[in-house]
PDB file of C-alpha atoms in Angstrom:
ATOM      1  CA  MET A 165       4.579  17.155   8.604  1.00 59.00           C
ATOM      2  CA  ASN A 166       6.350  17.530   5.274  1.00 60.00           C
ATOM      3  CA  GLU A 167       4.916  18.984   2.051  1.00 53.00           C
ATOM      4  CA  GLN A 168       3.524  15.690   0.767  1.00 52.00           C
ATOM      5  CA  GLU A 169       1.970  14.661   4.093  1.00 53.00           C
ATOM      6  CA  ASN A 170       0.205  18.009   4.481  1.00 58.00           C
ATOM      7  CA  PHE A 171      -1.152  17.762   0.928  1.00 54.00           C
ATOM      8  CA  TRP A 172      -2.754  14.347   1.514  1.00 48.00           C
ATOM      9  CA  LYS A 173      -3.867  15.131   5.050  1.00 50.00           C
ATOM     10  CA  ASP A 174      -5.671  18.377   4.273  1.00 55.00           C
ATOM     11  CA  LYS A 175      -5.557  19.982   0.821  1.00 50.00           C
ATOM     12  CA  TYR A 176      -6.506  17.006  -1.346  1.00 48.00           C
ATOM     13  CA  ALA A 177      -8.233  14.754   1.191  1.00 50.00           C
ATOM     14  CA  ASP A 178     -11.869  15.259   0.126  1.00 53.00           C
ATOM     15  CA  SER A 179     -11.117  15.242  -3.609  1.00 55.00           C
ATOM     16  CA  TYR A 180      -9.229  11.968  -3.334  1.00 52.00           C
ATOM     17  CA  ILE A 181     -12.141  10.334  -1.512  1.00 53.00           C
ATOM     18  CA  GLU A 182     -14.499  11.378  -4.316  1.00 56.00           C
ATOM     19  CA  LYS A 183     -12.184   9.834  -6.904  1.00 55.00           C
ATOM     20  CA  ASN A 184     -12.104   6.501  -5.084  1.00 54.00           C
ATOM     21  CA  THR A 185     -15.756   5.765  -4.411  1.00 58.00           C
ATOM     22  CA  GLN A 186     -16.450   3.754  -7.575  1.00 70.00           C
ATOM     23  CA  PHE A 187     -14.804   0.402  -8.212  1.00 88.00           C
ATOM     24  CA  ASN A 188     -15.555  -3.109  -9.487  1.00 94.00           C
ATOM     25  CA  PHE A 189     -15.531  -5.426  -6.488  1.00 95.00           C
ATOM     26  CA  ASP A 190     -15.138  -8.738  -8.326  1.00 97.00           C
ATOM     27  CA  LEU A 191     -12.285  -7.322 -10.403  1.00 97.00           C
ATOM     28  CA  GLY A 192     -10.611  -6.021  -7.255  1.00 97.00           C
ATOM     29  CA  VAL A 193     -10.746  -9.472  -5.667  1.00 97.00           C
ATOM     30  CA  LYS A 194      -9.306 -10.941  -8.883  1.00 97.00           C
ATOM     31  CA  GLY A 195      -6.439  -8.440  -8.746  1.00 98.00           C
ATOM     32  CA  TRP A 196      -5.618  -9.354  -5.166  1.00 97.00           C
ATOM     33  CA  ARG A 197      -5.722 -13.061  -5.912  1.00 96.00           C
ATOM     34  CA  LYS A 198      -3.215 -12.414  -8.690  1.00 97.00           C
ATOM     35  CA  MET A 199      -0.891 -10.433  -6.424  1.00 97.00           C
ATOM     36  CA  LEU A 200      -1.066 -13.046  -3.660  1.00 96.00           C
ATOM     37  CA  HIS A 201      -1.394 -16.228  -5.715  1.00 94.00           C
ATOM     38  CA  SER A 202       2.079 -17.418  -4.627  1.00 92.00           C
ATOM     39  CA  ILE A 203       1.057 -17.579  -0.992  1.00 92.00           C
ATOM     40  CA  VAL A 204      -2.681 -18.230  -1.369  1.00 82.00           C
ATOM     41  CA  SER A 205      -1.942 -21.350  -3.426  1.00 69.00           C
ATOM     42  CA  GLU A 206       0.359 -22.636  -0.669  1.00 67.00           C
ATOM     43  CA  ASP A 207      -2.486 -22.323   1.835  1.00 64.00           C
ATOM     44  CA  ILE A 208      -0.399 -20.116   4.101  1.00 81.00           C
ATOM     45  CA  ASN A 209      -2.331 -18.705   7.035  1.00 88.00           C
ATOM     46  CA  ILE A 210      -2.654 -14.919   6.928  1.00 95.00           C
ATOM     47  CA  ASN A 211      -4.350 -13.897  10.145  1.00 96.00           C
ATOM     48  CA  SER A 212      -3.464 -10.198  10.362  1.00 98.00           C
ATOM     49  CA  ILE A 213      -3.172  -7.538   7.650  1.00 98.00           C
ATOM     50  CA  LEU A 214      -2.057  -3.916   7.875  1.00 98.00           C
ATOM     51  CA  GLU A 215      -2.732  -1.463   5.049  1.00 98.00           C
ATOM     52  CA  CYS A 216      -0.659   1.704   5.056  1.00 98.00           C
ATOM     53  CA  GLY A 217      -2.752   4.361   3.320  1.00 96.00           C
ATOM     54  CA  PRO A 218      -6.143   2.751   2.586  1.00 96.00           C
ATOM     55  CA  ASN A 219      -8.045   5.952   1.762  1.00 91.00           C
ATOM     56  CA  ILE A 220     -11.706   4.785   1.993  1.00 90.00           C
ATOM     57  CA  GLY A 221     -10.713   1.134   2.292  1.00 94.00           C
ATOM     58  CA  ARG A 222     -11.480  -0.494  -1.065  1.00 95.00           C
ATOM     59  CA  ASN A 223      -8.560  -2.909  -0.597  1.00 97.00           C
ATOM     60  CA  ILE A 224      -9.831  -3.845   2.860  1.00 97.00           C
ATOM     61  CA  GLY A 225     -13.097  -4.820   1.187  1.00 96.00           C
ATOM     62  CA  PHE A 226     -11.314  -6.882  -1.464  1.00 97.00           C
ATOM     63  CA  LEU A 227      -9.187  -8.641   1.159  1.00 97.00           C
ATOM     64  CA  ASN A 228     -12.249  -9.457   3.236  1.00 97.00           C
ATOM     65  CA  ALA A 229     -13.155 -11.756   0.343  1.00 96.00           C
ATOM     66  CA  VAL A 230      -9.650 -13.227  -0.065  1.00 95.00           C
ATOM     67  CA  TYR A 231      -8.816 -13.571   3.661  1.00 95.00           C
ATOM     68  CA  PRO A 232     -12.132 -13.236   5.516  1.00 95.00           C
ATOM     69  CA  GLN A 233     -10.631 -14.654   8.724  1.00 94.00           C
ATOM     70  CA  ALA A 234      -7.757 -12.161   8.904  1.00 96.00           C
ATOM     71  CA  LYS A 235      -7.930  -9.156  11.205  1.00 98.00           C
ATOM     72  CA  LYS A 236      -7.512  -5.899   9.260  1.00 98.00           C
ATOM     73  CA  SER A 237      -5.740  -2.769  10.511  1.00 98.00           C
ATOM     74  CA  ILE A 238      -5.004   0.582   8.860  1.00 98.00           C
ATOM     75  CA  ILE A 239      -2.851   3.705   8.985  1.00 98.00           C
ATOM     76  CA  GLU A 240      -4.466   6.639   7.163  1.00 96.00           C
ATOM     77  CA  ILE A 241      -3.244  10.252   7.167  1.00 94.00           C
ATOM     78  CA  SER A 242      -6.458  11.868   5.850  1.00 91.00           C
ATOM     79  CA  GLU A 243      -9.007  12.380   8.623  1.00 91.00           C
ATOM     80  CA  PRO A 244     -12.104  12.221   6.352  1.00 91.00           C
ATOM     81  CA  ALA A 245     -10.859   9.020   4.700  1.00 92.00           C
ATOM     82  CA  TYR A 246      -9.861   7.556   8.066  1.00 94.00           C
ATOM     83  CA  LYS A 247     -13.327   8.176   9.492  1.00 94.00           C
ATOM     84  CA  LYS A 248     -14.992   6.662   6.431  1.00 93.00           C
ATOM     85  CA  VAL A 249     -12.976   3.443   6.408  1.00 95.00           C
ATOM     86  CA  LYS A 250     -13.268   3.098  10.204  1.00 95.00           C
ATOM     87  CA  ASN A 251     -17.048   3.428   9.978  1.00 95.00           C
ATOM     88  CA  THR A 252     -17.334   1.066   7.001  1.00 95.00           C
ATOM     89  CA  TYR A 253     -15.203  -1.921   8.002  1.00 97.00           C
ATOM     90  CA  GLU A 254     -14.496  -3.912  11.123  1.00 97.00           C
ATOM     91  CA  LEU A 255     -10.916  -3.062  12.048  1.00 98.00           C
ATOM     92  CA  ASP A 256      -8.565  -4.473  14.641  1.00 98.00           C
ATOM     93  CA  GLN A 257      -6.283  -1.412  14.945  1.00 98.00           C
ATOM     94  CA  HIS A 258      -6.488   1.973  13.268  1.00 98.00           C
ATOM     95  CA  CYS A 259      -4.353   5.101  13.326  1.00 96.00           C
ATOM     96  CA  ASN A 260      -5.065   8.549  11.831  1.00 97.00           C
ATOM     97  CA  THR A 261      -1.525   9.708  11.110  1.00 95.00           C
ATOM     98  CA  SER A 262       1.354   9.302   8.686  1.00 95.00           C
ATOM     99  CA  ILE A 263       3.083   5.937   8.324  1.00 97.00           C
ATOM    100  CA  VAL A 264       6.285   7.112   9.993  1.00 96.00           C
ATOM    101  CA  ASP A 265       4.444   8.708  12.926  1.00 96.00           C
ATOM    102  CA  SER A 266       2.195   5.712  13.555  1.00 97.00           C
ATOM    103  CA  HIS A 267       2.348   3.488  16.645  1.00 96.00           C
ATOM    104  CA  LEU A 268       0.481   0.190  16.416  1.00 98.00           C
ATOM    105  CA  GLU A 269       0.787  -2.790  18.737  1.00 97.00           C
ATOM    106  CA  GLY A 270       2.428  -6.027  17.707  1.00 97.00           C
ATOM    107  CA  SER A 271       3.122  -7.168  14.166  1.00 97.00           C
ATOM    108  CA  PHE A 272       1.164  -8.291  11.109  1.00 98.00           C
ATOM    109  CA  ASN A 273       1.412 -11.251   8.726  1.00 97.00           C
ATOM    110  CA  LEU A 274       0.967  -8.970   5.701  1.00 98.00           C
ATOM    111  CA  VAL A 275       1.793  -5.256   5.487  1.00 98.00           C
ATOM    112  CA  PHE A 276       1.076  -3.472   2.215  1.00 98.00           C
ATOM    113  CA  THR A 277       0.657  -0.270   0.237  1.00 98.00           C
ATOM    114  CA  ILE A 278      -1.222   0.268  -3.002  1.00 97.00           C
ATOM    115  CA  GLY A 279      -0.503   3.610  -4.698  1.00 94.00           C
ATOM    116  CA  VAL A 280       0.938   5.209  -1.565  1.00 95.00           C
ATOM    117  CA  LEU A 281       4.728   5.145  -1.847  1.00 96.00           C
ATOM    118  CA  ILE A 282       4.417   7.059  -5.137  1.00 94.00           C
ATOM    119  CA  HIS A 283       3.195  10.039  -3.118  1.00 92.00           C
ATOM    120  CA  ILE A 284       6.136  10.035  -0.706  1.00 91.00           C
ATOM    121  CA  HIS A 285       9.171  12.174  -1.529  1.00 91.00           C
ATOM    122  CA  PRO A 286      12.223  10.021  -2.419  1.00 92.00           C
ATOM    123  CA  ASN A 287      14.126  11.574   0.507  1.00 92.00           C
ATOM    124  CA  ASP A 288      11.537  10.169   2.911  1.00 94.00           C
ATOM    125  CA  LEU A 289      10.970   6.825   1.201  1.00 96.00           C
ATOM    126  CA  LEU A 290      13.329   4.648   3.251  1.00 97.00           C
ATOM    127  CA  ALA A 291      11.907   5.879   6.551  1.00 97.00           C
ATOM    128  CA  ASN A 292       8.432   4.826   5.429  1.00 97.00           C
ATOM    129  CA  MET A 293       9.691   1.482   4.143  1.00 98.00           C
ATOM    130  CA  GLU A 294      11.507   0.930   7.438  1.00 98.00           C
ATOM    131  CA  LYS A 295       8.252   1.450   9.333  1.00 98.00           C
ATOM    132  CA  MET A 296       6.435  -1.035   7.083  1.00 98.00           C
ATOM    133  CA  TYR A 297       9.252  -3.530   7.509  1.00 98.00           C
ATOM    134  CA  SER A 298       9.124  -3.182  11.295  1.00 97.00           C
ATOM    135  CA  TYR A 299       5.378  -3.882  11.383  1.00 98.00           C
ATOM    136  CA  SER A 300       5.646  -7.083   9.334  1.00 98.00           C
ATOM    137  CA  ASP A 301       6.404 -10.508  10.759  1.00 96.00           C
ATOM    138  CA  LYS A 302       6.093 -12.284   7.391  1.00 96.00           C
ATOM    139  CA  TYR A 303       5.153 -10.512   4.148  1.00 97.00           C
ATOM    140  CA  ILE A 304       5.385  -7.007   2.670  1.00 98.00           C
ATOM    141  CA  LEU A 305       3.616  -6.091  -0.574  1.00 98.00           C
ATOM    142  CA  MET A 306       3.897  -2.860  -2.555  1.00 98.00           C
ATOM    143  CA  GLY A 307       1.805  -1.965  -5.606  1.00 98.00           C
ATOM    144  CA  GLU A 308       3.106   1.263  -7.162  1.00 97.00           C
ATOM    145  CA  TYR A 309       3.974   3.049 -10.431  1.00 96.00           C
ATOM    146  CA  PHE A 310       7.271   1.722 -11.772  1.00 96.00           C
ATOM    147  CA  ASN A 311      10.225   3.582 -13.246  1.00 95.00           C
ATOM    148  CA  ARG A 312      13.873   2.526 -13.207  1.00 94.00           C
ATOM    149  CA  THR A 313      14.933   5.816 -11.614  1.00 90.00           C
ATOM    150  CA  PRO A 314      12.900   8.176  -9.386  1.00 88.00           C
ATOM    151  CA  THR A 315      10.864  10.478 -11.633  1.00 92.00           C
ATOM    152  CA  MET A 316       8.530  13.256 -10.513  1.00 87.00           C
ATOM    153  CA  ILE A 317       5.203  13.437 -12.383  1.00 83.00           C
ATOM    154  CA  GLU A 318       2.870  16.424 -12.104  1.00 70.00           C
ATOM    155  CA  TYR A 319      -0.261  15.368 -10.229  1.00 70.00           C
ATOM    156  CA  GLN A 320      -3.535  17.307 -10.465  1.00 65.00           C
ATOM    157  CA  GLY A 321      -1.530  20.408 -11.422  1.00 63.00           C
ATOM    158  CA  GLU A 322       0.770  19.970  -8.410  1.00 65.00           C
ATOM    159  CA  SER A 323       4.498  19.260  -8.454  1.00 65.00           C
ATOM    160  CA  ASN A 324       6.336  16.997  -5.981  1.00 66.00           C
ATOM    161  CA  LYS A 325       3.225  14.945  -5.216  1.00 71.00           C
ATOM    162  CA  LEU A 326       3.812  11.849  -7.360  1.00 88.00           C
ATOM    163  CA  PHE A 327       7.062   9.951  -7.921  1.00 93.00           C
ATOM    164  CA  LYS A 328       7.484   6.861 -10.077  1.00 95.00           C
ATOM    165  CA  SER A 329      10.391   4.653  -9.019  1.00 96.00           C
ATOM    166  CA  ASN A 330      11.802   1.135  -8.782  1.00 97.00           C
ATOM    167  CA  PHE A 331      10.319   0.588  -5.333  1.00 98.00           C
ATOM    168  CA  GLY A 332      10.961  -3.151  -5.358  1.00 98.00           C
ATOM    169  CA  LYS A 333      14.697  -2.741  -5.938  1.00 97.00           C
ATOM    170  CA  THR A 334      14.951  -0.028  -3.290  1.00 97.00           C
ATOM    171  CA  PHE A 335      13.246  -2.268  -0.760  1.00 98.00           C
ATOM    172  CA  LYS A 336      15.272  -5.357  -1.694  1.00 97.00           C
ATOM    173  CA  ASP A 337      18.556  -3.433  -1.528  1.00 97.00           C
ATOM    174  CA  HIS A 338      17.936  -1.999   1.945  1.00 97.00           C
ATOM    175  CA  PHE A 339      16.096  -4.703   3.857  1.00 97.00           C
ATOM    176  CA  ASP A 340      16.661  -8.357   4.627  1.00 96.00           C
ATOM    177  CA  VAL A 341      13.892  -9.855   2.500  1.00 97.00           C
ATOM    178  CA  ARG A 342      13.298 -12.549  -0.103  1.00 96.00           C
ATOM    179  CA  LEU A 343      11.416 -11.723  -3.290  1.00 97.00           C
ATOM    180  CA  VAL A 344       8.394 -14.021  -3.495  1.00 96.00           C
ATOM    181  CA  ASP A 345       6.708 -12.633  -6.590  1.00 97.00           C
ATOM    182  CA  TYR A 346       6.259  -9.569  -8.753  1.00 98.00           C
ATOM    183  CA  GLY A 347       3.988  -8.589 -11.612  1.00 98.00           C
ATOM    184  CA  PHE A 348       1.829  -5.999 -13.284  1.00 98.00           C
ATOM    185  CA  LEU A 349      -1.875  -5.145 -13.113  1.00 98.00           C
ATOM    186  CA  TRP A 350      -2.574  -3.700 -16.548  1.00 96.00           C
ATOM    187  CA  GLY A 351      -5.013  -0.822 -16.376  1.00 94.00           C
ATOM    188  CA  GLU A 352      -6.733  -2.028 -19.531  1.00 95.00           C
ATOM    189  CA  GLU A 353      -8.050  -4.889 -17.415  1.00 96.00           C
ATOM    190  CA  TYR A 354      -7.887  -3.558 -13.845  1.00 96.00           C
ATOM    191  CA  ASP A 355      -8.666   0.190 -13.991  1.00 93.00           C
ATOM    192  CA  ALA A 356     -12.276  -0.448 -12.961  1.00 94.00           C
ATOM    193  CA  ALA A 357     -10.965  -1.835  -9.677  1.00 95.00           C
ATOM    194  CA  GLY A 358      -8.736   1.214  -9.156  1.00 91.00           C
ATOM    195  CA  PHE A 359      -5.341  -0.445  -9.657  1.00 93.00           C
ATOM    196  CA  ASP A 360      -4.268   1.829 -12.518  1.00 88.00           C
ATOM    197  CA  ASP A 361      -1.236   0.131 -14.150  1.00 94.00           C
ATOM    198  CA  ILE A 362       0.621  -0.757 -10.968  1.00 96.00           C
ATOM    199  CA  THR A 363       3.666  -2.962 -10.646  1.00 98.00           C
ATOM    200  CA  PHE A 364       3.585  -5.092  -7.514  1.00 98.00           C
ATOM    201  CA  TRP A 365       6.316  -6.739  -5.467  1.00 98.00           C
ATOM    202  CA  LEU A 366       5.695  -9.336  -2.754  1.00 98.00           C
ATOM    203  CA  PHE A 367       8.519  -9.906  -0.253  1.00 98.00           C
ATOM    204  CA  GLU A 368       9.000 -12.309   2.625  1.00 97.00           C
ATOM    205  CA  LYS A 369      10.797 -10.893   5.640  1.00 94.00           C
ATOM    206  CA  ASN A 370      13.962 -12.580   6.843  1.00 90.00           C
ATOM    207  CA  LYS A 371      15.664 -11.191   9.936  1.00 65.00           C
ATOM    208  CA  LYS A 372      16.803  -7.593  10.116  1.00 52.00           C
ATOM    209  CA  SER A 373      16.974  -4.271   8.306  1.00 48.00           C
ATOM    210  CA  ILE A 374      20.221  -3.375   6.560  1.00 46.00           C
ATOM    211  CA  VAL A 375      19.467   0.335   5.984  1.00 46.00           C
TER     212      VAL A 375
END
């Protein structure tokens, strides 16, 4: 595993769980309805959802309210977080590993990350995006910290653990997708749900990767 994967798997695993145990459920559902309003309003069937990096699974809980019929699956690198989300929610598939090292069966109508790609080194970003793209048979959503160019931000006194970037443009430029929607969850309104000033991009998959 690389430096970032080892950090999230072991060194910071328990601390991150502690930071993510408190959130406003109704506000979280509102945030997800905003991010998915373009496809929810069209009454599109979403029957399978994969979250890459759920930590303790707050987004799984929110999505159980938005798409209660959809089967939920996860990939989580932190063993304590993986065990917690697996024991809290009913999951279809689950994998305790990094995104790039994961092996799940089949494909999913919606594959997403929330605050995960920011913790992946820019050199490894496309490999992780490629894995997400390969798992999706319809939609890919990313909710991350935006910056026009990749910028490293010190995180909890650690360097090379958080990178702001234009994730939507990177994804659009390297994969055969159509932009469905994009927007911003302002922390002033959504911090209590744990979204923390994220920019989101929702893509629909076309045919093939052009990496």
